[in-house]
Short mmCIF file of C-alpha atoms in Angstrom, two decimals:
data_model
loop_
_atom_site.label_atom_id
_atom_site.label_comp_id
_atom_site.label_asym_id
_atom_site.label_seq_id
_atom_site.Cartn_x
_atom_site.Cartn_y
_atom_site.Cartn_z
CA UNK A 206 -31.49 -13.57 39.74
CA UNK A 207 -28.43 -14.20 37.28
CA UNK A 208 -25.50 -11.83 37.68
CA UNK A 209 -23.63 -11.01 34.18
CA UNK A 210 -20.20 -10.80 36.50
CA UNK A 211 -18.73 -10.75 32.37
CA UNK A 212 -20.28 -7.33 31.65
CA UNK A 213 -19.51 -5.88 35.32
CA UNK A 214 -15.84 -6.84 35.24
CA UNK A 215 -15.57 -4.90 31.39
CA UNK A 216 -17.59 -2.22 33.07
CA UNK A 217 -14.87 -1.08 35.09
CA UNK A 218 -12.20 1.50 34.79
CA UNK A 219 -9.37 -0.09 36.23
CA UNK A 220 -9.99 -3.23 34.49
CA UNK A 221 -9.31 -1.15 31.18
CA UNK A 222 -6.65 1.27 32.82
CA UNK A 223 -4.87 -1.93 33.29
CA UNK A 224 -5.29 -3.51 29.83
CA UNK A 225 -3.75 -0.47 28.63
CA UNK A 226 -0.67 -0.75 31.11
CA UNK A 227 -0.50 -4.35 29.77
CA UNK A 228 -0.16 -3.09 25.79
CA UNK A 229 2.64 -0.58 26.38
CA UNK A 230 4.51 -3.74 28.35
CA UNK A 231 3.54 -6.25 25.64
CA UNK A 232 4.45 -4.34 22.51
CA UNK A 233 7.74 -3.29 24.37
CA UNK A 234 8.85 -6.96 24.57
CA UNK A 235 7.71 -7.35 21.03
CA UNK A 236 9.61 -3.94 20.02
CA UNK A 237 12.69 -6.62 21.45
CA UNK A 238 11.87 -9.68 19.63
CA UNK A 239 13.45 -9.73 16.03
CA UNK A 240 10.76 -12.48 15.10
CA UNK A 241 7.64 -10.50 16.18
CA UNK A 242 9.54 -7.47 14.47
CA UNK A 243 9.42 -9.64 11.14
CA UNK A 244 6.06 -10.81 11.92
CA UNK A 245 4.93 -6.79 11.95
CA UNK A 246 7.08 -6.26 9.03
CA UNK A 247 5.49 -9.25 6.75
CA UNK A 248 1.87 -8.31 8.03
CA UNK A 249 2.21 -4.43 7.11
CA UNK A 250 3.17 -5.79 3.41
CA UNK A 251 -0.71 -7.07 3.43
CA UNK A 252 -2.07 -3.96 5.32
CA UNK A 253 -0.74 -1.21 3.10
CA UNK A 254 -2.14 -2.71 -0.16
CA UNK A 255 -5.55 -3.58 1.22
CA UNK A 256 -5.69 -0.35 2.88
CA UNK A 257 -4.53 2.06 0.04
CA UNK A 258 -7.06 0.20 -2.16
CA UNK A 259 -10.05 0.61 0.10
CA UNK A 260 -9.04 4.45 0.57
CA UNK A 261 -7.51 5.52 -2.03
CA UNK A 262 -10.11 6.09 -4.48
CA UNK A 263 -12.01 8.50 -1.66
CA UNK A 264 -11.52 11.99 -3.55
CA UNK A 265 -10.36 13.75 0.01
CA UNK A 266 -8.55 12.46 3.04
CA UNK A 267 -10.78 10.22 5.03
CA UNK A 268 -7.61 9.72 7.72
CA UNK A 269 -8.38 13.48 8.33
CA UNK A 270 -11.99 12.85 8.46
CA UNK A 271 -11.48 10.15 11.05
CA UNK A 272 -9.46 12.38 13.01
CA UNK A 273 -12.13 15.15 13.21
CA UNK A 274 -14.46 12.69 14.04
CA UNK A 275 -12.19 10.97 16.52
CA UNK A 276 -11.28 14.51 18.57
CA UNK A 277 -15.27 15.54 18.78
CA UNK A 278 -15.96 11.85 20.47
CA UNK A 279 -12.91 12.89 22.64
CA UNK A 280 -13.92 16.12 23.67
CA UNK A 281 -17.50 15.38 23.89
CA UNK A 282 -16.29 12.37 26.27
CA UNK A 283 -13.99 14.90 28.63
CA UNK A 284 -16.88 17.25 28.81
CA UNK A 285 -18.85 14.29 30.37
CA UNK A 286 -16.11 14.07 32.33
CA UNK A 287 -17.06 17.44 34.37
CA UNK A 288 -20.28 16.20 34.95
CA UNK A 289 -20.94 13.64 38.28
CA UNK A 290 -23.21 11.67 36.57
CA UNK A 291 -21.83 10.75 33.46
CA UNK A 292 -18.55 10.94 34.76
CA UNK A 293 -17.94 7.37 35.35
CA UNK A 294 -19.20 6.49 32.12
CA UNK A 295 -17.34 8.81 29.85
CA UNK A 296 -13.97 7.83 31.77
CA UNK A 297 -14.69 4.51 30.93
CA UNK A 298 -15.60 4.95 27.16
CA UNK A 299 -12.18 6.94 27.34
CA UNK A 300 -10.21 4.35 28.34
CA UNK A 301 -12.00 1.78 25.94
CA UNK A 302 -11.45 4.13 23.34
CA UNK A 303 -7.34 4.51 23.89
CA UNK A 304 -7.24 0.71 24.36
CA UNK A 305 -8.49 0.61 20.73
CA UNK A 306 -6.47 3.30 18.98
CA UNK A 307 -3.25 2.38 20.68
CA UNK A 308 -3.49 -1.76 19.80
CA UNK A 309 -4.43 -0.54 15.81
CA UNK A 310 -1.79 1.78 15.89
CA UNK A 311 1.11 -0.79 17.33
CA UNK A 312 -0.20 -3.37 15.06
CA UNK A 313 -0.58 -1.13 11.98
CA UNK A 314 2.51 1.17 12.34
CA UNK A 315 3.90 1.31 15.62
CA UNK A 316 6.74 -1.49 15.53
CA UNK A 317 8.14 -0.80 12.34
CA UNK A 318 10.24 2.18 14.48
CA UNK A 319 12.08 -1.19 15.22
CA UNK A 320 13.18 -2.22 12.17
CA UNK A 321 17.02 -3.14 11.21
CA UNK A 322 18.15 0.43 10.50
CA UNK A 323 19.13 0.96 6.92
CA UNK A 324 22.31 2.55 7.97
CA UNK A 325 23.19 -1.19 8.63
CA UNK A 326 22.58 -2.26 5.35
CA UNK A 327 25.25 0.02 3.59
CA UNK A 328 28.42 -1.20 3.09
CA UNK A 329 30.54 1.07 4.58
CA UNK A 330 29.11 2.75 7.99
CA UNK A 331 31.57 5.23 8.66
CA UNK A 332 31.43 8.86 10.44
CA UNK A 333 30.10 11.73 8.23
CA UNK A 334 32.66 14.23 7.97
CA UNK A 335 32.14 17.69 7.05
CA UNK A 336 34.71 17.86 4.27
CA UNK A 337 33.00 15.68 2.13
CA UNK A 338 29.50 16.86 3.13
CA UNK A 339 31.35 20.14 1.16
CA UNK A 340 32.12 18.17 -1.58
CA UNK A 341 28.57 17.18 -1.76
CA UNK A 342 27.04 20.29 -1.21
CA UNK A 343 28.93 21.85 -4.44
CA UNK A 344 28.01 18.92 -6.17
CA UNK A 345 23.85 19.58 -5.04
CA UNK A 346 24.29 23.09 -6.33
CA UNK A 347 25.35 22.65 -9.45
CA UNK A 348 22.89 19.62 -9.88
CA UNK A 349 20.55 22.43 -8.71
CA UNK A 350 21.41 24.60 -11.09
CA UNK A 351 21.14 22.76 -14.12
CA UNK A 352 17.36 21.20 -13.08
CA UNK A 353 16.39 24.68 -12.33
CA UNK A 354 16.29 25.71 -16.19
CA UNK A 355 14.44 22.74 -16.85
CA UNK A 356 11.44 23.88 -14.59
CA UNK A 357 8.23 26.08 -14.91
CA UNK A 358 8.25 29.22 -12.75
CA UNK A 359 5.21 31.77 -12.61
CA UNK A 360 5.27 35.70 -12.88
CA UNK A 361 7.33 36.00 -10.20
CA UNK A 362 9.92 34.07 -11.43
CA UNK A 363 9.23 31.15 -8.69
CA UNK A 364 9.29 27.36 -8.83
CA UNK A 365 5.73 26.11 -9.66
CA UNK A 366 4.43 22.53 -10.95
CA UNK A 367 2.81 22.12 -13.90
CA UNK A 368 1.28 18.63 -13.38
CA UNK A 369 1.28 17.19 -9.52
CA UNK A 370 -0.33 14.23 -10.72
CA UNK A 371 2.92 13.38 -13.17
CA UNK A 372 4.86 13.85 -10.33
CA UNK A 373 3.05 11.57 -8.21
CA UNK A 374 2.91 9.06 -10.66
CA UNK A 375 6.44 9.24 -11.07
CA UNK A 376 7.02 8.61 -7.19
CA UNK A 377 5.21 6.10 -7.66
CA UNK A 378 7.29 4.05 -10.85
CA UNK A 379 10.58 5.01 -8.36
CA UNK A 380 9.11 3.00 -5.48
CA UNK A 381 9.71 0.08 -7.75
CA UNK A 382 13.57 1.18 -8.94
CA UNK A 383 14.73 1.27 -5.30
CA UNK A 384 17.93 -0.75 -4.73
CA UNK A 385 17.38 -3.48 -3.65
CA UNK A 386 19.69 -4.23 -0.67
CA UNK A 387 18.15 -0.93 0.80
CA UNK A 388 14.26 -1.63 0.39
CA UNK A 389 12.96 -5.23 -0.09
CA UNK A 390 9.56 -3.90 0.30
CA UNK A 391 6.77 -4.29 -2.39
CA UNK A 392 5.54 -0.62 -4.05
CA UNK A 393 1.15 -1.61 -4.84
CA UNK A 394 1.37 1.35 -7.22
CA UNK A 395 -1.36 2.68 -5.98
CA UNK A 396 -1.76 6.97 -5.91
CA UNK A 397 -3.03 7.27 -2.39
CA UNK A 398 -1.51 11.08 -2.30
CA UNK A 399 -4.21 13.58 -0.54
CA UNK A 400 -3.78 17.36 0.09
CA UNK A 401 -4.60 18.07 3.41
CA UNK A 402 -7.67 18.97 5.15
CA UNK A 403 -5.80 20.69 7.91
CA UNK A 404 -3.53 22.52 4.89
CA UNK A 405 -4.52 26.19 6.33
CA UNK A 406 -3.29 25.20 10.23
CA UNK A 407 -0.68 23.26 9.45
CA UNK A 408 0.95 26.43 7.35
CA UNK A 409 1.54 27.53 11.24
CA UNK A 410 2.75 24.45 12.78
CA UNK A 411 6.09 23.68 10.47
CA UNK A 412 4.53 20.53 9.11
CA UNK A 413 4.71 19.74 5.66
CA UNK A 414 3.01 16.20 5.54
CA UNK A 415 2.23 13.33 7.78
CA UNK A 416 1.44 9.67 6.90
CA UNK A 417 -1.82 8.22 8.26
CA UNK A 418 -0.66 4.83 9.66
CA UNK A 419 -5.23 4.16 10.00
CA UNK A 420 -5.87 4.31 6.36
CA UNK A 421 -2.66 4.21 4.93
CA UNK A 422 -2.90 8.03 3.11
CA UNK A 423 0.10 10.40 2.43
CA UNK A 424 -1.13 14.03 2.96
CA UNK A 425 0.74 17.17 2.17
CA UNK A 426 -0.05 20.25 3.21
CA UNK A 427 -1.25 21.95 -0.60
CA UNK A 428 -0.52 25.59 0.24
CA UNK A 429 3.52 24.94 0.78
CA UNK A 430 5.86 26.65 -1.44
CA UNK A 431 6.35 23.86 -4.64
CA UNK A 432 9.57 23.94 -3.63
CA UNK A 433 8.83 21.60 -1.28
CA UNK A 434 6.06 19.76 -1.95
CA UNK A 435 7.32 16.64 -4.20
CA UNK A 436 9.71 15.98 -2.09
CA UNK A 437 7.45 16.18 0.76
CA UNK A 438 5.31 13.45 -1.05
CA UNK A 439 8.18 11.10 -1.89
CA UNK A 440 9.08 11.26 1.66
CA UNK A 441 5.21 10.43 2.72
CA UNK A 442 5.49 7.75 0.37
CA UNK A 443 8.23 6.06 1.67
CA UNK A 444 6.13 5.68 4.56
CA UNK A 445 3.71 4.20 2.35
CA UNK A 446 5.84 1.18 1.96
CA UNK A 447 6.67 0.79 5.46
CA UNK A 448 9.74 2.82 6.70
CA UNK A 449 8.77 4.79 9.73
CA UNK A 450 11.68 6.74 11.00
CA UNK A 451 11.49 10.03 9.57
CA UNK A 452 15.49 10.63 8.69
CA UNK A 453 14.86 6.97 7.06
CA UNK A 454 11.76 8.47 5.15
CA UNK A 455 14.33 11.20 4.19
CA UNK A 456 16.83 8.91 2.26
CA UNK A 457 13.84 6.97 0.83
CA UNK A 458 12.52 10.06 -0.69
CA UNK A 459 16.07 11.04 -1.75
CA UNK A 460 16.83 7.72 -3.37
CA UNK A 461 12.78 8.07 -5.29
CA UNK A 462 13.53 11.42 -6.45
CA UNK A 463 17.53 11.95 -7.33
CA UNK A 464 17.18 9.84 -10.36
CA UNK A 465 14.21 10.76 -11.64
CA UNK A 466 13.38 11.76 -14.91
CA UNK A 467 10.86 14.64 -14.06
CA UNK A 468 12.52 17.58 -13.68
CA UNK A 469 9.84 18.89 -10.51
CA UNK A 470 10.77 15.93 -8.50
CA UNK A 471 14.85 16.23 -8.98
CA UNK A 472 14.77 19.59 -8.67
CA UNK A 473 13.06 19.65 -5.20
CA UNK A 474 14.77 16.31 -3.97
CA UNK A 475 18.21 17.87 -4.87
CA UNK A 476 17.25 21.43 -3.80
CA UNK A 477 16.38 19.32 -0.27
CA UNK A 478 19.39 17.89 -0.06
CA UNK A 479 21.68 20.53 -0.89
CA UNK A 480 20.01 22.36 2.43
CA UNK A 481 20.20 19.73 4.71
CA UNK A 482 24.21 19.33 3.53
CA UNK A 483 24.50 23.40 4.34
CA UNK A 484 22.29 23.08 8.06
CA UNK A 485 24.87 19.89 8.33
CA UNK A 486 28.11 22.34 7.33
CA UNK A 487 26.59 25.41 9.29
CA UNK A 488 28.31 24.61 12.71
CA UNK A 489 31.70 24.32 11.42
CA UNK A 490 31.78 26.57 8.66
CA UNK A 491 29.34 28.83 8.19
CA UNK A 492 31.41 31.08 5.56
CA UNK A 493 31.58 28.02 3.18
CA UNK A 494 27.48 28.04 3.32
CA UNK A 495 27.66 31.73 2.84
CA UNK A 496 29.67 31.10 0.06
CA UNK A 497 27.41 28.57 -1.38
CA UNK A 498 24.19 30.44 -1.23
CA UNK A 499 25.88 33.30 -3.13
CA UNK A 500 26.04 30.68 -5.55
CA UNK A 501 23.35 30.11 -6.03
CA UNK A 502 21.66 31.00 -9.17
CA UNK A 503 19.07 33.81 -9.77
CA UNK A 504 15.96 30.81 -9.97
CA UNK A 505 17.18 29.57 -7.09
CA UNK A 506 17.38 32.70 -4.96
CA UNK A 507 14.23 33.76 -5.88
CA UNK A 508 12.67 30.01 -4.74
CA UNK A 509 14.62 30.66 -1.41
CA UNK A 510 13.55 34.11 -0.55
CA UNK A 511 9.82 32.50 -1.32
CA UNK A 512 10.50 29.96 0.68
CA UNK A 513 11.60 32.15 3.93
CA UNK A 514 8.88 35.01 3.75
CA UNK A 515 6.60 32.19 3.76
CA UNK A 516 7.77 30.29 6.88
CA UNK A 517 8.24 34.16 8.66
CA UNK A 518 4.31 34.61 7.48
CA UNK A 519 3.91 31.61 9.50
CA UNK A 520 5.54 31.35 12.20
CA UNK A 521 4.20 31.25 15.86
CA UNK A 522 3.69 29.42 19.01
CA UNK A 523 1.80 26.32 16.75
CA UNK A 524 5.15 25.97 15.29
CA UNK A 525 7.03 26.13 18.85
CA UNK A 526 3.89 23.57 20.25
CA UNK A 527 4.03 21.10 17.10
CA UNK A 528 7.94 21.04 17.18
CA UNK A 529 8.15 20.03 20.56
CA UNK A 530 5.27 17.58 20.36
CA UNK A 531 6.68 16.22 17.49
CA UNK A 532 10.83 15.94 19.10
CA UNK A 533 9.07 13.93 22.34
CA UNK A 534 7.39 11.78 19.74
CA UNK A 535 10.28 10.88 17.36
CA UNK A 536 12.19 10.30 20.51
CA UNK A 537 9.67 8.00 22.50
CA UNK A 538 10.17 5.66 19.22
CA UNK A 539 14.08 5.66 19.26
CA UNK A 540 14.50 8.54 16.61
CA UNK A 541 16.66 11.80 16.90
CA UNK A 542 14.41 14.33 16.82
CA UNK A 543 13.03 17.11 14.79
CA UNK A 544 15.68 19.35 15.61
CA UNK A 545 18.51 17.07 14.69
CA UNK A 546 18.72 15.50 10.88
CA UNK A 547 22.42 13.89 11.47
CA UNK A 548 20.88 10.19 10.49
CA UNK A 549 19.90 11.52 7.28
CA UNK A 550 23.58 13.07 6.45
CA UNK A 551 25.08 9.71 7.88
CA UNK A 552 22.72 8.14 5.54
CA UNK A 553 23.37 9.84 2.58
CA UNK A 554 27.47 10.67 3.33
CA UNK A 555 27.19 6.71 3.36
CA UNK A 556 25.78 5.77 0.33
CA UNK A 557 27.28 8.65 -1.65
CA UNK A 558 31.06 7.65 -1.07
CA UNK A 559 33.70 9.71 -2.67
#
């Protein structure tokens, strides 16, 4: 009688328990190794394309299709799990099934958290200091201001957009225009933007858009107030070329949509920044923000007060549950947080010297 010792050996938990253990060690000496970094960098370039080709022209989001599909083998696999016969089993298949996700994700996504930092690419790295983030913020509200008349607004008198699909294209011409000791990465032009599938749920869990690292897809979350939403999608498109760090996402999608000539996209980008400059000045001088949002003009008010009754609609313990899911997650790949943007302002005080 011939043994297959091959198939018992992949047959067992421990064997797969441990192949796992070996990944996390192995991609945290890689996450250390500035050529294997490079290597990851220079193999993404080749990834994104081929990937936002093959998906792109799928009318809805297969990444969230996958993901259903994905969490019903999961819990199908941990109900087996309560069963002593197929217990063994289904802990296996579990195990072979993390093995897989977590090597696709690593090699797709996972070490570009390790890139240089783009903060070390500016000239000048110094301290942000709040007097000029006030010089900044008057500067955002008058740019504010101005793109606000330019903009459509329904019978409400609140922000809407006219024509996404301008906007996205537009994104998309900016991803080329990026300077170029900031982003050496190649933009394939593609429109790979998808609304959501989970656009109802995630209206309760405080996020706006995620990129899909499997397929290479930038979803928003469709039923946000337009306020937010191009800005949203230039900051799930700087994903799309390869920067992972969220407050690095941030200054992409700042740098997309600050000079751009459709009004929808400045207006948002600058209406982002001008509130991340004010939750930046908050701390130290909260009457100068008071100051500046009674300064703000009627459009703008009236976007703001959407804006709030919408996130007081929604919020509730998905929002508590995703936030802190999402601050262990940032921080597990050397980030901040969600709760603190300061990379962002250091970013931007930076780059916008006075």
């Amino acid at each position: 009688m011939v043994i297959n010792t091959k198939k018992i050996f992949f047959s067992k938990k421990r064997v797969w328990a441990g192949l796992l253990l070996a990944q996390f060690l192995l991609f945290y000496v890689f996450s250390k190794s500035g050529m294997m970094i490079v290597f990851f960098e220079r193999f993404f370039e080749v990834q994104k394309a081929v990937h936002q080709q093959l998906f792109s022209w799928i009318p809805f989001s297969f990444g969230d299709f996958f993901y259903v599909l994905l969490g019903i083998m999961l819990l199908y696999l941990i109900i087996r799990c309560f069963k002593r016969k197929t217990r063994n089993s289904a802990l296996l298949r579990i195990f072979i099934l993390l093995n897989i996700i977590y090597f696709v994700y690593q090699i797709f996504w996972g070490m570009l958290y390790f890139q240089t930092p783009i903060i070390k690419k500016l000239p000048t790295q110094n301290k942000p200091t709040v007097e000029h983030a006030k010089l900044l913020a008057v500067k955002y509200l008058e740019k504010c201001r101005k793109t606000r008349k330019l903009v459509q607004e329904d019978k409400n008198g609140i922000f809407i957009i006219t024509d996404l699909k301008a906007v996205q294209k537009e994104i998309l011409v900016q991803q080329n225009r990026l300077p170029t000791d900031i982003s050496d990465k190649k933009a394939p032009g593609i429109n790979s933007f998808k609304p959501s599938l989970f656009g109802n749920v995630m209206n309760f869990t405080g996020i706006l858009g995620y990129y899909n690292p499997f397929t290479a897809e930038s979803q928003f979350n469709s039923h946000l107030p337009n306020t937010l939403i191009p800005f949203t999608s230039a900051h799930e498109s700087a994903h799309q070329l390869g920067f992972a760090r969220e407050q690095e996402a941030n200054f992409i999608g700042y740098l997309i949509g600050i000079r751009s000539g459709n009004p929808e996209l400045r207006y948002s980008t600058e209406y982002f920044t001008l509130r991340s400059l004010l939750n930046f000045i908050f701390d130290e001088d909260p009457e100068f923000v008071k100051n500046i949002l009674k300064n703000y003009s009627p459009e703008m008010k009236r976007d703001r007060a959407y804006e709030k009754s919408f996130i007081m609609k929604h919020q509730g313990w998905l929002d508590d549950f995703f936030g802190f899911a999402n601050n262990l997650f940032l921080k597990s790949n050397q980030q901040d947080g969600s709760v603190t943007y300061s990379y962002f302002i250091d970013l931007l005080l930076n780059y916008e010297r006075p």
